[in-house]
Short mmCIF file of C-alpha atoms in Angstrom, two decimals:
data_model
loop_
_atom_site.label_atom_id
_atom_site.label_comp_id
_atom_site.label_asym_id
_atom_site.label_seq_id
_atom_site.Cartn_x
_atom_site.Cartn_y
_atom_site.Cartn_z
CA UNK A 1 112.05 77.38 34.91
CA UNK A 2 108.54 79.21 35.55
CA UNK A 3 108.01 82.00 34.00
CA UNK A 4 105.87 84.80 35.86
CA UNK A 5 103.80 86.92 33.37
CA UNK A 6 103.41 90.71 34.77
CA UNK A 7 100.40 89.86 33.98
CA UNK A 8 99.63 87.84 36.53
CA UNK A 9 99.40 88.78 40.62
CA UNK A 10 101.40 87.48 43.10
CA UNK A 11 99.58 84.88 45.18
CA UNK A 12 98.76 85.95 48.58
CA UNK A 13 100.03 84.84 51.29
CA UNK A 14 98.60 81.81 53.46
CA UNK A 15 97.39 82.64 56.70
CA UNK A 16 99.50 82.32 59.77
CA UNK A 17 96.97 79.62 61.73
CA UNK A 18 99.19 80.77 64.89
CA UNK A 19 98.85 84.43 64.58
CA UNK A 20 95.53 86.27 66.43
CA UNK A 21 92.93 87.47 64.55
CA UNK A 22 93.01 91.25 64.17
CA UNK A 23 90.41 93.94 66.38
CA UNK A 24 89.08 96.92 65.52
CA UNK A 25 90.40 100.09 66.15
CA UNK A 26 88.79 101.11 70.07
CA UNK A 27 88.20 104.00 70.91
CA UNK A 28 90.73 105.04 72.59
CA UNK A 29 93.56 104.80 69.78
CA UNK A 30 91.19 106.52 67.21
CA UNK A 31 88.15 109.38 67.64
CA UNK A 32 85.10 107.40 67.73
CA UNK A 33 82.77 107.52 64.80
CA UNK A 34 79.69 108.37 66.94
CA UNK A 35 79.04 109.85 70.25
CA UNK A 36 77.14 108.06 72.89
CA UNK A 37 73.77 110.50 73.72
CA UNK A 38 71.48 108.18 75.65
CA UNK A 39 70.12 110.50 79.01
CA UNK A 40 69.56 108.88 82.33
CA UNK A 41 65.75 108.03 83.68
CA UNK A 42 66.11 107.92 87.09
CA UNK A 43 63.19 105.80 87.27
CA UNK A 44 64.57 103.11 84.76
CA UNK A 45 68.66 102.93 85.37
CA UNK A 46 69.11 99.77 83.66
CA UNK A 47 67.35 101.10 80.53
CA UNK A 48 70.83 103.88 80.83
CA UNK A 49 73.23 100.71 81.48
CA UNK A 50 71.90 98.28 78.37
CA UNK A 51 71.99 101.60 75.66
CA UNK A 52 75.73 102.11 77.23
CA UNK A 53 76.34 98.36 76.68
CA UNK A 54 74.98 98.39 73.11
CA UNK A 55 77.13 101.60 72.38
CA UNK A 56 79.96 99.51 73.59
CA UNK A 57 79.32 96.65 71.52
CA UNK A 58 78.44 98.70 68.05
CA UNK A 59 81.86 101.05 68.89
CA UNK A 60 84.63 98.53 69.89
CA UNK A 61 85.29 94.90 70.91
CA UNK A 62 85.62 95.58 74.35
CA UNK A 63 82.71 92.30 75.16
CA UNK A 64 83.93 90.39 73.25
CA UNK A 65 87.17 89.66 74.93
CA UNK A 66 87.58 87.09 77.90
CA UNK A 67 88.49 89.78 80.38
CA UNK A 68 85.05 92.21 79.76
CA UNK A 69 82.00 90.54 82.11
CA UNK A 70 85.54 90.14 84.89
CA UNK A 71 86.32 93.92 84.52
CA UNK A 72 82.73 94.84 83.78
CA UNK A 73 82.37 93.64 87.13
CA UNK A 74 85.23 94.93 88.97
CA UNK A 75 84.07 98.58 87.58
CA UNK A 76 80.17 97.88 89.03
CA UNK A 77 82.06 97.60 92.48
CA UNK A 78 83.87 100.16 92.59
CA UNK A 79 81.18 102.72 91.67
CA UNK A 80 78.64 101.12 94.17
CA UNK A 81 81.20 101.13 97.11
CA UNK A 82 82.33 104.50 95.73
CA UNK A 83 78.16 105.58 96.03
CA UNK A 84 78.08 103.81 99.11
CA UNK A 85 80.52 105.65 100.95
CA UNK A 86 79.18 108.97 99.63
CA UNK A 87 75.70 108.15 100.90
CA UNK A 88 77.62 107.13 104.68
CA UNK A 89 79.07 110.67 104.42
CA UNK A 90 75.71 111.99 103.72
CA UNK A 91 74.11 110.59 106.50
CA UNK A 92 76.79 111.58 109.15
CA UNK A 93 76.51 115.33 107.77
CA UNK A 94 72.36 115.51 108.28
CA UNK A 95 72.59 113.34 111.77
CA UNK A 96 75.39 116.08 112.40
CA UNK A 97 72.77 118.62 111.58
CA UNK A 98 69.92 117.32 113.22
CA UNK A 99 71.40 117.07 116.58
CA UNK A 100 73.22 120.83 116.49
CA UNK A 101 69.47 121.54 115.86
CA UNK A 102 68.04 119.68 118.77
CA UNK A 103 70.63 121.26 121.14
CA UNK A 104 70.05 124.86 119.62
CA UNK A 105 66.01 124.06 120.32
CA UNK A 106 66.95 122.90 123.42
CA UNK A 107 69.14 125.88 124.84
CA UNK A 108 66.19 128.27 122.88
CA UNK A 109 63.34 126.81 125.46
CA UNK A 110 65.56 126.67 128.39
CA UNK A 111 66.00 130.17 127.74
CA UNK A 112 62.73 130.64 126.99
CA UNK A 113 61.43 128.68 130.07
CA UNK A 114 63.97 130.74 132.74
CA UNK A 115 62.53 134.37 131.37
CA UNK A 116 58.80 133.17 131.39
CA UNK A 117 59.40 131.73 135.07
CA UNK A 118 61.33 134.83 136.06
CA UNK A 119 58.26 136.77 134.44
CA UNK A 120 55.84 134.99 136.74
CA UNK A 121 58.13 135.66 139.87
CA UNK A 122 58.50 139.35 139.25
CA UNK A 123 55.12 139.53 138.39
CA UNK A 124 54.25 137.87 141.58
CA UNK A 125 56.50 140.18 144.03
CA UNK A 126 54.69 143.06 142.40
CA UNK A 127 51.15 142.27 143.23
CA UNK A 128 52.66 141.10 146.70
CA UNK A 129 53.84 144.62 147.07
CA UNK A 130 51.18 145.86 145.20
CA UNK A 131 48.80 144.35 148.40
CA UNK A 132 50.91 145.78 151.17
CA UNK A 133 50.49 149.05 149.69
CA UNK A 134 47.19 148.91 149.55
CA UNK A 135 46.72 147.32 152.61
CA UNK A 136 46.25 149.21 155.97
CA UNK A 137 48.02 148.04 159.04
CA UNK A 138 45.40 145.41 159.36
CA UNK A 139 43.45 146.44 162.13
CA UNK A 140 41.05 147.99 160.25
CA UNK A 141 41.16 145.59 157.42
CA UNK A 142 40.49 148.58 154.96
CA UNK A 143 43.16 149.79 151.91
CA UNK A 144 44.75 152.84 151.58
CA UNK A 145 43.71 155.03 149.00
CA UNK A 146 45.66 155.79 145.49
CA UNK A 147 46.38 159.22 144.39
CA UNK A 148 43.30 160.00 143.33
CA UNK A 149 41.20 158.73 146.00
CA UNK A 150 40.46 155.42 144.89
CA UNK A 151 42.02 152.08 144.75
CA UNK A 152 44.47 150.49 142.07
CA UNK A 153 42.83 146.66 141.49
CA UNK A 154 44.37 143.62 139.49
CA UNK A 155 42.61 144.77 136.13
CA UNK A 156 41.59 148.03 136.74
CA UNK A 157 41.62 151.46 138.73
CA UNK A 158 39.01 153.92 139.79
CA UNK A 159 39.77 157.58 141.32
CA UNK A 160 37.58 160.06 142.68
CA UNK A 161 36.52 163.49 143.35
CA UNK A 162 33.49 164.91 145.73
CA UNK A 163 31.95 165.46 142.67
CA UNK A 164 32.64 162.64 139.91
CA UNK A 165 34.53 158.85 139.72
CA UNK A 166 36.84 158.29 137.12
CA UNK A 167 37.52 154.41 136.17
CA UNK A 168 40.42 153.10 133.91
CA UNK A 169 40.40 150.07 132.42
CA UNK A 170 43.49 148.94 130.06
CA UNK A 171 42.78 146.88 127.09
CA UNK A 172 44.54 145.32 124.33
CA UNK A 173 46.82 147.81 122.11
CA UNK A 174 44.44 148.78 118.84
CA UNK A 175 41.19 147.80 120.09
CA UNK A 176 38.11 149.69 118.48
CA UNK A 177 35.26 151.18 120.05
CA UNK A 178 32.73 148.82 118.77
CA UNK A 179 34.63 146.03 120.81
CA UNK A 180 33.81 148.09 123.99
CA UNK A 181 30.86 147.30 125.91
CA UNK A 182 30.11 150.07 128.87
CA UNK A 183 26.39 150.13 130.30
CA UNK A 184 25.76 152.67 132.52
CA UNK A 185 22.68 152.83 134.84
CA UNK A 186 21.56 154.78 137.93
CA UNK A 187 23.34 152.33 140.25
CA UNK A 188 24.90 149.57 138.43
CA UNK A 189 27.77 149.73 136.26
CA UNK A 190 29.23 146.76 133.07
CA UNK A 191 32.19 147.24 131.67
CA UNK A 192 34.16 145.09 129.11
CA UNK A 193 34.98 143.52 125.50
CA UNK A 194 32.36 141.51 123.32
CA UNK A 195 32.66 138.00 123.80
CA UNK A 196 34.53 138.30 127.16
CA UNK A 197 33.52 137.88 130.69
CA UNK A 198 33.33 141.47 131.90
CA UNK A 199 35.86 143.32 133.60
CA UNK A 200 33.63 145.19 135.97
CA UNK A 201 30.01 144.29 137.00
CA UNK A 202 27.82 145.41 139.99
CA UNK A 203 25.94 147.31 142.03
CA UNK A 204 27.58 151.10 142.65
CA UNK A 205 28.28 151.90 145.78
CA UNK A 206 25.96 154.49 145.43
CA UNK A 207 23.47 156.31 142.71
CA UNK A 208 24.97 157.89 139.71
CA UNK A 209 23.12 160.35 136.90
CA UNK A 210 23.56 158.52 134.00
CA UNK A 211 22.83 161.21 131.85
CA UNK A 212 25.88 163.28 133.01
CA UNK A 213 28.20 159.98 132.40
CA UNK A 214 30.41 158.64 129.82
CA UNK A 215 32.87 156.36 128.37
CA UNK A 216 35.74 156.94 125.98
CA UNK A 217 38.71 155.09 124.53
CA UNK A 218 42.20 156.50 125.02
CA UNK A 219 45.01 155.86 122.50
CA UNK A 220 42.94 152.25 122.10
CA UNK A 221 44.40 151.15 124.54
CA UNK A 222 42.25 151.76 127.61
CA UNK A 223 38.56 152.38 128.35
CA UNK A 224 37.81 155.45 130.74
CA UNK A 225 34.58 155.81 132.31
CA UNK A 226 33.39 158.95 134.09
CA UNK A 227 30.79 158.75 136.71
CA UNK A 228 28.81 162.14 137.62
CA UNK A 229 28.12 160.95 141.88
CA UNK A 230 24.40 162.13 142.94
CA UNK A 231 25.24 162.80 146.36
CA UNK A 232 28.78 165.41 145.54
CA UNK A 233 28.79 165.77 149.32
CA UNK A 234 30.32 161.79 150.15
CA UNK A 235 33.54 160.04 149.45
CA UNK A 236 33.03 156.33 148.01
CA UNK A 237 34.40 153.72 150.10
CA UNK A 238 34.69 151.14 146.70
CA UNK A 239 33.23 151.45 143.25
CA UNK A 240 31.03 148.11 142.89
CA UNK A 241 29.71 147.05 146.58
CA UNK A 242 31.39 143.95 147.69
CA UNK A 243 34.81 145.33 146.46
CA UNK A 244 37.60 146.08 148.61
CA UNK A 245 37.18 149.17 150.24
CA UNK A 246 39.19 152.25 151.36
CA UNK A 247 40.03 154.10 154.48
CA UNK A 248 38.12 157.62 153.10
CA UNK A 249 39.92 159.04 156.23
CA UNK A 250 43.21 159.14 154.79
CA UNK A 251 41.50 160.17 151.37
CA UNK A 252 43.12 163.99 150.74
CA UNK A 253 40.83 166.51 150.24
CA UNK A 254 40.63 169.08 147.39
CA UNK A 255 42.64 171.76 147.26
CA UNK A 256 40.02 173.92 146.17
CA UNK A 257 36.40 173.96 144.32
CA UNK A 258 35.44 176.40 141.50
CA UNK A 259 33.06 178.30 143.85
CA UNK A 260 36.11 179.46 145.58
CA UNK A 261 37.98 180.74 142.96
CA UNK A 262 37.03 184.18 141.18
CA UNK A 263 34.87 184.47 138.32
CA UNK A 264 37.66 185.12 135.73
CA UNK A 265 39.72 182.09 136.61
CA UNK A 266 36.94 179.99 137.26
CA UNK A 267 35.77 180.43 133.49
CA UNK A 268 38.81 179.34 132.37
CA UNK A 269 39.20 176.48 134.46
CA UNK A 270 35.44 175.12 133.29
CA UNK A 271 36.50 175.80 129.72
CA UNK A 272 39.59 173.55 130.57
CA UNK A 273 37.22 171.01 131.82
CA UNK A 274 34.49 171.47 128.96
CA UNK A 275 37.41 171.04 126.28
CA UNK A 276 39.06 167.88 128.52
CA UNK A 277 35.21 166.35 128.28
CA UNK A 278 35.04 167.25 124.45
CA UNK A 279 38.00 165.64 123.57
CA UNK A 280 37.73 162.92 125.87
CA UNK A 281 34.21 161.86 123.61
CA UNK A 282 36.33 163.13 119.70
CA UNK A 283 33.83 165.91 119.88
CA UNK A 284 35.28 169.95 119.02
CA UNK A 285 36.68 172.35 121.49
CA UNK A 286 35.27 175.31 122.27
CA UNK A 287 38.00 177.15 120.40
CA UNK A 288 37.23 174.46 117.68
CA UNK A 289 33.53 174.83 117.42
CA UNK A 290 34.07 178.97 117.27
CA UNK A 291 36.21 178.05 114.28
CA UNK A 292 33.21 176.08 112.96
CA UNK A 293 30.83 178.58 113.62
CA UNK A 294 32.70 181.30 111.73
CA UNK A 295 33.25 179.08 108.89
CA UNK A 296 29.54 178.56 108.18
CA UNK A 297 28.86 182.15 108.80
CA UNK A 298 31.42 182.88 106.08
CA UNK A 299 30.12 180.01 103.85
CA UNK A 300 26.40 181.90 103.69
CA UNK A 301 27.72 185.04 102.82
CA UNK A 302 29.80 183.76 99.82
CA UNK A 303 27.59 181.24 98.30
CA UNK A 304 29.49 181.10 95.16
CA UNK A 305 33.08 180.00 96.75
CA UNK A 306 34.06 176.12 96.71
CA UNK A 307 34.49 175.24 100.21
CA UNK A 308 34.39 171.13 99.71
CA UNK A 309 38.21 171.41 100.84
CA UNK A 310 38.35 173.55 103.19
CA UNK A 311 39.77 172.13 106.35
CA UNK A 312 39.71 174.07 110.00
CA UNK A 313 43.15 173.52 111.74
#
């Protein structure tokens, strides 16, 4: 009978040759003893897919098996058909997209297209009635006369007294006075804008004095000219000869002329006119030139006051 010293170990047992050879704890039955950290490149993918495959293969035993390139596989399809679908999705949304904003672009210049061609109608009844109105009954062939005596044309008006002719010309809103070109001679008059054809040019239907004219701009947005007539004894029949002219019998006659009025009124009335003229050219009043003469005579009597501020209102 053997005797077994405690000595001695027990043998160990023989393999099983039938049983399976053990594998390592994966990942998911036990925390993992590092954490994958490799960032995507966008420009290099694969570079992403063979760190996540080397993770794999340092972490678990997952490649090693039979099964891995088959499910390996089976997991590639599903994410591409997966990305596929998304990217179909994708490209119904922006086709969606695209044609609501064709249609919207589409409605926006019918729309567009209907107000500009009702523009052009409206705008072409209105010079249609615009020409009957100014036209007589056609045996004369002559117009009849505005308001003010003159005639209302396409891109400008004129009126007029026995004594001066007033022109209007409307220009674009905030236009300066160095834009303006105005020359006035004895019988020819230019009107118009730098580095446009002009508005008016030609020979006046008759002689001006060009020293009693002048030219201002209201509210930048129109050019008025006044004319001083030579002869104050004539109606015009048209400002520039070759115009259309008016029927100067049915021009209405002035109610009255400063000789008829008495001398106080009358020097009111041409102080209304001198201040009109003043104002019409940015110069003073006569009220505000008073002021301004006051001021100075103030200014030399008290030489030792500051008046750098002072401001006449």
């Amino acid at each position: 009978m053997a005797i077994i010293s405690d000595d001695q170990e027990e043998p160990e047992a023989s393999p099983n040759p039938k049983s399976k050879p053990q594998r390592r704890p994966s990942s998911s039955s036990v925390e993992a003893r590092h954490s994958f950290s490799a960032s995507l490149d966008p420009s290099n993918p694969l570079g992403f897919v063979e760190s996540a495959f080397r993770f794999l293969a340092e972490e678990s035993d997952f490649l090693l098996e039979d099964s891995a390139e088959r499910d390996v596989v089976g997991v590639v399809r599903a994410a591409r058909e997966e990305a596929r679908k998304k990217r179909v999705k994708n490209q119904k949304v922006e086709e969606e997209t695209e044609r609501k904003k064709v249609v919207r672009d589409e409605v926006k210049a019918k729309n567009v297209q209907e107000v500009e061609v009702r523009g052009v109608e409206a705008a072409k009844e209105k010079e249609k009635e615009k020409g009957e109105d100014n036209k007589d009954d056609g045996k004369s062939g002559l117009c009849v006369p505005n308001k003010g005596n003159g005639l209302d044309m396409e891109k400008y008006s004129w009126t007029q007294t026995l004594q001066e002719v007033t022109v209007n010309i409307p220009v674009p809103k905030g236009t300066k006075g160095r834009f303006v070109v105005c020359d006035i001679k004895k019988n020819h008059l230019k009107v118009g804008l730098k580095g446009q054809p002009p508005v008016i040019e030609g020979e006046l239907y008759r002689t001006i004095k060009p020293d009693d004219c002048y030219w201002s701009l209201e509210d930048q947005s129109a050019v008025s000219v006044l004319l001083t007539k030579h002869d104050q004894m004539e109606w015009w029949k048209c400002l520039v000869k070759g115009g259309p002219e008016i029927d100067t019998q049915k021009v209405e006659p002035e109610n009255s002329k400063l000789s008829d009025l008495d001398p106080e009124t009358r020097q009111t009335v041409e102080k209304m006119m001198f201040d009109q003229r003043q104002k019409a050219m940015g110069l003073p009043t006569s009220d505000e030139m008073q002021k301004q003469e006051i001021l100075k005579k103030f200014m030399a009597e008290h030489p030792e006051m500051d008046f750098s501020r002072a401001k006449i209102s």
